Coordinates of C-alpha atoms in Angstrom, one line a residue:
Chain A
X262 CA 77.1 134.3 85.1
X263 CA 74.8 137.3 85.4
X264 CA 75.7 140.2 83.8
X265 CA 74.3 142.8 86.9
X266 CA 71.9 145.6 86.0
X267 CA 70.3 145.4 82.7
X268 CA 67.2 147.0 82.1
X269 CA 67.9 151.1 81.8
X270 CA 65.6 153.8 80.7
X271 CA 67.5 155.4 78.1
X272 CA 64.9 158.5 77.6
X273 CA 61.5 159.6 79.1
X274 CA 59.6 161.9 78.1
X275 CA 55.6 163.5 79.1
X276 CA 54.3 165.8 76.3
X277 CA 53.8 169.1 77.6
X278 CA 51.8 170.0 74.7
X279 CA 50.5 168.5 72.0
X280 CA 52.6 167.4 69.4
X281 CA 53.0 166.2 65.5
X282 CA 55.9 164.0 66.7
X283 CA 58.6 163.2 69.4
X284 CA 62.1 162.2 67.9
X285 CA 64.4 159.3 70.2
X286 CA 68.0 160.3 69.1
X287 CA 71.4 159.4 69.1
X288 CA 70.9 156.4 71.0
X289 CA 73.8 153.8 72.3
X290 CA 74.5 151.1 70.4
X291 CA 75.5 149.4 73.9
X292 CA 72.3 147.7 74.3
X293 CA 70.8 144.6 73.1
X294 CA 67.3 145.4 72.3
X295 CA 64.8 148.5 73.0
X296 CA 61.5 148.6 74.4
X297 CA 59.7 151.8 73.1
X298 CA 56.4 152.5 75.7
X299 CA 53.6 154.9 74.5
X300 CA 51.3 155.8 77.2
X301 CA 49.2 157.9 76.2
X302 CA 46.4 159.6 73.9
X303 CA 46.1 161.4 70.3
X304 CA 44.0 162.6 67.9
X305 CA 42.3 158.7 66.4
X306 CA 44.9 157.2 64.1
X307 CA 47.8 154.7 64.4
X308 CA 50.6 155.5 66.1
X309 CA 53.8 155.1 63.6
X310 CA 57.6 154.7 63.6
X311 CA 60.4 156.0 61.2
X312 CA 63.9 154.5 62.3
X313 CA 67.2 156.4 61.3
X314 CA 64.9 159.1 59.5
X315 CA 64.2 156.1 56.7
X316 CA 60.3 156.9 54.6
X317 CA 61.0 154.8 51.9
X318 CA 59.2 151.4 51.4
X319 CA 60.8 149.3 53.8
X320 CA 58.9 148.4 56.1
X321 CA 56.1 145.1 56.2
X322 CA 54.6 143.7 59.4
X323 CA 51.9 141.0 60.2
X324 CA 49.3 142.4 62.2
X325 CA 46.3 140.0 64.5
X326 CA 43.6 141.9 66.8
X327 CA 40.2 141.5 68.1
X328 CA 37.5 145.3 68.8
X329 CA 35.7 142.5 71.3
X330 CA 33.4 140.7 68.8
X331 CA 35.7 139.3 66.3
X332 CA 39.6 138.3 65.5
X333 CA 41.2 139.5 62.1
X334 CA 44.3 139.2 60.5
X335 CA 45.9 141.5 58.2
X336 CA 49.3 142.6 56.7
X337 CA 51.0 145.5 55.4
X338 CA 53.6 145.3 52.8
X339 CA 55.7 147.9 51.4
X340 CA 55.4 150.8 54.0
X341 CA 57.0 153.8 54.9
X342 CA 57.1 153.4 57.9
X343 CA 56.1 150.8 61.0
X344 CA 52.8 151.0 63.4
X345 CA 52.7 149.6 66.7
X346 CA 49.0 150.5 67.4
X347 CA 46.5 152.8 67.0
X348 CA 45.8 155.7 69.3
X349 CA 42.8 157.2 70.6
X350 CA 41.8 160.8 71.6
X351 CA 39.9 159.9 74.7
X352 CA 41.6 156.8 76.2
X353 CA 44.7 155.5 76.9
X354 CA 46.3 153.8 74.5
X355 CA 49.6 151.8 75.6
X356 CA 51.9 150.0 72.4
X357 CA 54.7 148.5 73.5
X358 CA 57.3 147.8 70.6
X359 CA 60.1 145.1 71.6
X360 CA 62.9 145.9 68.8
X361 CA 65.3 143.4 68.8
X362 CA 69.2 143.3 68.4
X363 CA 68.7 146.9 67.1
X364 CA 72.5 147.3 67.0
X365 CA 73.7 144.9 64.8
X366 CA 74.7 145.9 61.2
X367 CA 74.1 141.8 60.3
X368 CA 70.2 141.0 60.0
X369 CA 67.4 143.4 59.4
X370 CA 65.6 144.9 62.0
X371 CA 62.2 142.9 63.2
X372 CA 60.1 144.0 66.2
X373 CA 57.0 142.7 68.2
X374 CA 54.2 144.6 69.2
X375 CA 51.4 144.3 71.7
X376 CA 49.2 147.6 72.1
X377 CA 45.2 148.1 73.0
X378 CA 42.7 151.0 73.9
X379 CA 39.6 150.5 76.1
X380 CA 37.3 151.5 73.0
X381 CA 39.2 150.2 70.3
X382 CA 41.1 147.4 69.8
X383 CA 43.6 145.2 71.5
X384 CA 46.6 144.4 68.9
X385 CA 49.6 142.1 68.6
X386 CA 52.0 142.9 65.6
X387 CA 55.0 141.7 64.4
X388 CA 57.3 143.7 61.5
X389 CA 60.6 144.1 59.7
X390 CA 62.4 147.1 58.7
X391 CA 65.0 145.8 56.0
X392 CA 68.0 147.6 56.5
X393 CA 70.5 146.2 58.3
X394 CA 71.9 149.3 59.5
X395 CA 72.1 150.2 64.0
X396 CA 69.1 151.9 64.7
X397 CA 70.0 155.1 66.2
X398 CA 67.1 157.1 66.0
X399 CA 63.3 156.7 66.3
X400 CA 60.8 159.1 65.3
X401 CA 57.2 158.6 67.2
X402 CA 54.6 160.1 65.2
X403 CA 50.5 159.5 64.3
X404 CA 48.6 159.1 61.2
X405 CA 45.4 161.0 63.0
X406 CA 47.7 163.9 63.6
X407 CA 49.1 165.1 67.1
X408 CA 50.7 163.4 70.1
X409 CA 48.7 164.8 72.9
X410 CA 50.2 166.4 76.0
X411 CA 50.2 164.2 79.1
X412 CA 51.1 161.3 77.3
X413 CA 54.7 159.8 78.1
X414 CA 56.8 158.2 76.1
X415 CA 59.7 155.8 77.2
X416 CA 63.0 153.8 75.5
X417 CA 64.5 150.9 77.7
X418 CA 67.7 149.4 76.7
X419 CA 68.0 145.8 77.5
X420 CA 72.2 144.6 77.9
X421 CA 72.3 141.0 77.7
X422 CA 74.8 139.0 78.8
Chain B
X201 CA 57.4 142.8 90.3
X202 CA 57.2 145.4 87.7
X203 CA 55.5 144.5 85.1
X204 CA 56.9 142.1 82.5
X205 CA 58.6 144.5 80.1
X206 CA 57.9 147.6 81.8
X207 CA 60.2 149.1 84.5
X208 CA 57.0 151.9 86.3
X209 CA 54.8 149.7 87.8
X210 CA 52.4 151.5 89.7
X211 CA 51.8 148.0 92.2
X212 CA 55.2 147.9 93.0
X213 CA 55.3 148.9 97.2
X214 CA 59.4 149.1 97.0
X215 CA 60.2 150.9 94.1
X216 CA 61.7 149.2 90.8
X217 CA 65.6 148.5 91.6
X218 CA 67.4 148.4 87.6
X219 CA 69.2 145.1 89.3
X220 CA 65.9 143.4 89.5
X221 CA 66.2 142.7 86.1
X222 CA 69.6 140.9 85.5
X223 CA 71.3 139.1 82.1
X224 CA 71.9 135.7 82.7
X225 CA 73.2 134.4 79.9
X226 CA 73.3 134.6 75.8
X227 CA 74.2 132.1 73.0
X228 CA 74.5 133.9 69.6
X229 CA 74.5 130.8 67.0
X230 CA 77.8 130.7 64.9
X231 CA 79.1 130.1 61.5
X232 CA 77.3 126.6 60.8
X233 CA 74.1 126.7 63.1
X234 CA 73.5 124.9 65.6
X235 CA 70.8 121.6 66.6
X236 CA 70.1 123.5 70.0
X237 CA 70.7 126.3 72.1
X238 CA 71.0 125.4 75.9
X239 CA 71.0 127.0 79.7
X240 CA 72.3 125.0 82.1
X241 CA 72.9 125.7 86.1
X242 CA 70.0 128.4 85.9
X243 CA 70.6 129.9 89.4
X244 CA 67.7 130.3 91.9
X245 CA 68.1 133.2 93.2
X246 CA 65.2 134.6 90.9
X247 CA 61.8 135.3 91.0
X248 CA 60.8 134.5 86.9
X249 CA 62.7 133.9 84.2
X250 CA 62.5 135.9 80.6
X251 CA 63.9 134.3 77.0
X252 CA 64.8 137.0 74.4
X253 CA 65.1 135.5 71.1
X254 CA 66.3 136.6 67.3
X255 CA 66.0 133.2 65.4
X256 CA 65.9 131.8 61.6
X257 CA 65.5 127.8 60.8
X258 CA 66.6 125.5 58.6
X259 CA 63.1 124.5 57.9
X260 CA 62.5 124.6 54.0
X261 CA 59.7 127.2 54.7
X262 CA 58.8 131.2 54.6
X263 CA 57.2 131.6 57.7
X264 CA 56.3 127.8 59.2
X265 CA 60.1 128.0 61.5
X266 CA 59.5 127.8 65.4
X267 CA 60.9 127.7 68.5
X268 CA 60.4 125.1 71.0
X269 CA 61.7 124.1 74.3
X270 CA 62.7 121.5 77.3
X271 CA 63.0 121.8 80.5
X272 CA 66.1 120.0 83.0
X273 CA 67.0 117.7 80.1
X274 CA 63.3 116.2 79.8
X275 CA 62.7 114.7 76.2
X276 CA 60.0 112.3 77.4
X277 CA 56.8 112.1 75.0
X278 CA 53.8 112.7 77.0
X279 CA 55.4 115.0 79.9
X280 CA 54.6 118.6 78.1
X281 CA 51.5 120.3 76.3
X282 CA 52.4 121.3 73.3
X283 CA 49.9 124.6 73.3
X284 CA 47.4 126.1 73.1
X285 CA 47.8 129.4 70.7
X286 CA 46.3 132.6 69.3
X287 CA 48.0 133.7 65.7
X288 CA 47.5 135.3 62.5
X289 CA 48.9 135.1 59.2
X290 CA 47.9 138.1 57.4
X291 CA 44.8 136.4 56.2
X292 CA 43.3 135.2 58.9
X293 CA 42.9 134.8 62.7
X294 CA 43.9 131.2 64.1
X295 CA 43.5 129.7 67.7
X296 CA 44.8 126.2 68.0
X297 CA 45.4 123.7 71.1
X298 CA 48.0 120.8 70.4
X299 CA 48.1 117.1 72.8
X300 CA 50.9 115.8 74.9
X301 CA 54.4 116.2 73.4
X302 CA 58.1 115.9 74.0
X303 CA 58.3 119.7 73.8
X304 CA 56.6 122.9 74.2
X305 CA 56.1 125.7 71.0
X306 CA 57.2 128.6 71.9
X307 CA 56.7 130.7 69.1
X308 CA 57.7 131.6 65.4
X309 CA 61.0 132.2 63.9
X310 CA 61.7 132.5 60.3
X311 CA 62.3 129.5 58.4
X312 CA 65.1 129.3 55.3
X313 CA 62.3 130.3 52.3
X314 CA 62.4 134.0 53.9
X315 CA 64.6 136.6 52.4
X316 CA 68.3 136.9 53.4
X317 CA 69.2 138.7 56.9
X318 CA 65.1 138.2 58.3
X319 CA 65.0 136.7 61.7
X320 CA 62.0 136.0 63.9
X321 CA 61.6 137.6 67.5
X322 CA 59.6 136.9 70.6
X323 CA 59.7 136.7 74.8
X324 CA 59.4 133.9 76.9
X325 CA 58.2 134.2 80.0
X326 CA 58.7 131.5 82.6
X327 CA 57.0 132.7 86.1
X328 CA 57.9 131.0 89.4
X329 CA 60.4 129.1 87.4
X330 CA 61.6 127.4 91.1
X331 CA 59.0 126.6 92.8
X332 CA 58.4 122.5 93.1
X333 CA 54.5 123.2 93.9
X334 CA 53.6 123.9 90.2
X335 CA 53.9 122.8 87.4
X336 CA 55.8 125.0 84.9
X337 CA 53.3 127.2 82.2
X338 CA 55.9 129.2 79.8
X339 CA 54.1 131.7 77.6
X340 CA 55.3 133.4 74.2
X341 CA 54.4 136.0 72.0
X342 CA 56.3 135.9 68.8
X343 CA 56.1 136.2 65.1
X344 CA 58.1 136.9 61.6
X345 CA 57.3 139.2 58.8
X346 CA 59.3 138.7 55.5
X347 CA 57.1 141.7 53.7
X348 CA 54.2 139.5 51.8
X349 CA 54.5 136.3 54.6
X350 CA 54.6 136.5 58.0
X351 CA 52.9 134.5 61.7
X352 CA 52.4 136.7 64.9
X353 CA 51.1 134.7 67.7
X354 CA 50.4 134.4 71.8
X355 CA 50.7 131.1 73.0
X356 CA 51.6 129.0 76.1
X357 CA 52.2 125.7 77.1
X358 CA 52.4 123.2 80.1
X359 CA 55.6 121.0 81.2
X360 CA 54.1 118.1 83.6
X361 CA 56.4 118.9 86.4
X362 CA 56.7 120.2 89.7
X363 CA 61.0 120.8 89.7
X364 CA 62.5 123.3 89.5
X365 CA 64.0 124.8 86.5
X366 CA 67.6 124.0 86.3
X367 CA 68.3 124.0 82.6
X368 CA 66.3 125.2 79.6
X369 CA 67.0 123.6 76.0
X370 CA 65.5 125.3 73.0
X371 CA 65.6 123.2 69.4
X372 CA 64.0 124.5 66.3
X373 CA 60.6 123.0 64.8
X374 CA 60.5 120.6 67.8
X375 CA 64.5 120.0 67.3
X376 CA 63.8 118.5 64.2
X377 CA 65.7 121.9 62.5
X378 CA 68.6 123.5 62.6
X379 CA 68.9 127.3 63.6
X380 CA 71.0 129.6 61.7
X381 CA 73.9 131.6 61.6
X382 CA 73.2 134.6 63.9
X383 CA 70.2 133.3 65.7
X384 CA 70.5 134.6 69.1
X385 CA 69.3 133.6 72.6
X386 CA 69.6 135.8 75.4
X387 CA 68.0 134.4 79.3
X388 CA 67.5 137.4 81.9
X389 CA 66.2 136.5 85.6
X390 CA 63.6 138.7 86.9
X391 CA 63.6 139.0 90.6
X392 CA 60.4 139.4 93.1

């Protein structure tokens, strides 16, 4: 039987400056999974994630995208932390991270990406952060450097039945 | 409809409405895994149809587990296309197209090779799930990463039927697998 009402903005957030990084905490382990939106711009780099404040090595992901001309492949093993997709300082750029049962103590954490910029790439991603610990924070950050104002930032909770 | 997977859609002449996006129903696989996860009197009363899935195989593999699916109980050779996909491996970028079939891929999962506690993830999207003027095109984007091996992938696929959808089945590597303890399915309705 449905379940009623499922899909809730948890947070929202437009940058009212630029910043070196935006911080989703305390959040409710009463959900099922989180979609993380990034609508926005930066200075160039790749938009990255630290869950529960973790740095170390943990994080791996499988990456495919295409700039328009060709399709390539690539992973990354070993990091410290997890990239949705890059960001650019001109155009929008607008990853979309799916993070999936995010409150159960059980399994690692794995998440999909899709994420694309009118002058750069379009990008599908899939990673794992092993720890099997609730994710109750997410830090939003970039490898170029700042967040830019303007840009929003969103976390949906999805309840499932 | 907002868009799939976000809630502000600027298109959207009403307003989004947090009930337009309900939980139908979730099977979490328990202690001895399970042959196949199943849906069964799917109501109509929605627009589109979303699968939400955390899922490991049996399949004696890293990263070659996958999710596949049925539609109202059909397990007829020749009455689905398998797909036609768009996925990478780490190494390189692969687009395939598979025949006729007995079931649709639906994306990756982890197979029994990965490490302990790694799942895969993906969405299903199933649009105009009752309407008995098309026939029923489910989509995926899915993958697993086990740090060193890992598949990420788009695909979609064709079920040679105008019915509605009134049940959903979903086996492992073409139900020829197992999933796993923990392997979870969840089906929302979308409405429009």
């Amino acid at each position: 039987m449905p379940a009623g009402p499922t899909y809730f903005p948890i947070a929202t957030t437009t940058l009212s400056s630029n910043v070196a990084n935006y911080t989703f905490s305390s959040i409710p382990g009463t959900y099922t999974d989180l979609i993380l939106v990034y609508a926005g711009t930066g200075d160039n780099g790749d938009l990255y994630l630290e869950f529960n404040g973790d740095t170390a090595t943990n994080y791996s992901a499988t990456n495919l995208a295409s700039n328009g001309v060709s399709v390539i492949s690539n992973r990354a093993t070993n990091n410290l932390s997890y990239t949705p997709g890059n960001i650019r300082s001109t155009t929008q750029s607008v990853p979309i991270t799916h993070i999936m049962n995010y409150s159960n103590t059980t399994t690692f954490k794995s998440f999909i990406s899709r994420s694309g910029s009118v002058d750069y790439e379009v990008q599908a991603r899939v990673a794992t952060w092993r720890n099997t610990a609730a994710i109750t924070s997410i830090a939003v950050k970039n490898t170029g450097g700042n967040l830019n104002s303007g840009s929003v930032l969103t976390l949906y909770g999805l309840a499932a039945a | 409809m907002p868009i799939l997977g976000i809630i502000a859609s600027q298109n959207y002449p009403r307003g989004y409405n947090e009930s337009d996006y309900e939980s139908i129903q979730t099977v979490t696989v328990g202690a001895g895994g399970s042959s196949s996860i199943s849906f069964s009197s799917i109501p109509s009363t929605y627009k589109h149809l979303q699968i939400r899935y955390t899922a490991r195989s049996t399949v004696a593999n890293v990263n070659d587990g996958y999710t596949s699916i049925r539609f109202n109980g059909d397990a007829t050779n020749g009455n689905y296309y398998f797909y036609h996909v768009l996925q990478g491996d780490g190494t390189s970028a692969t687009a395939g197209a598979g025949g006729t079939n007995a079931i649709i891929y639906t994306g990756p999962c982890a197979g029994n090779s990965a490490a302990a506690n790694v799942f895969g993830v993906g969405v299903i999207d199933i649009l105009d799930y009752t309407s008995t003027n098309k026939n029923k095109l489910p989509r995926a984007f899915g993958g697993m990463d086990n740090n060193g091996a890992g598949k990420v992938g788009i695909s979609s696929g064709f079920w040679f039927n105008t019915a509605a959808v009134t049940s959903i089945t979903i086996g492992a590597n073409a139900f020829g697998n197992n999933f796993m303890q923990y392997s979870s399915f969840a089906l929302y309705g979308i409405k429009g």
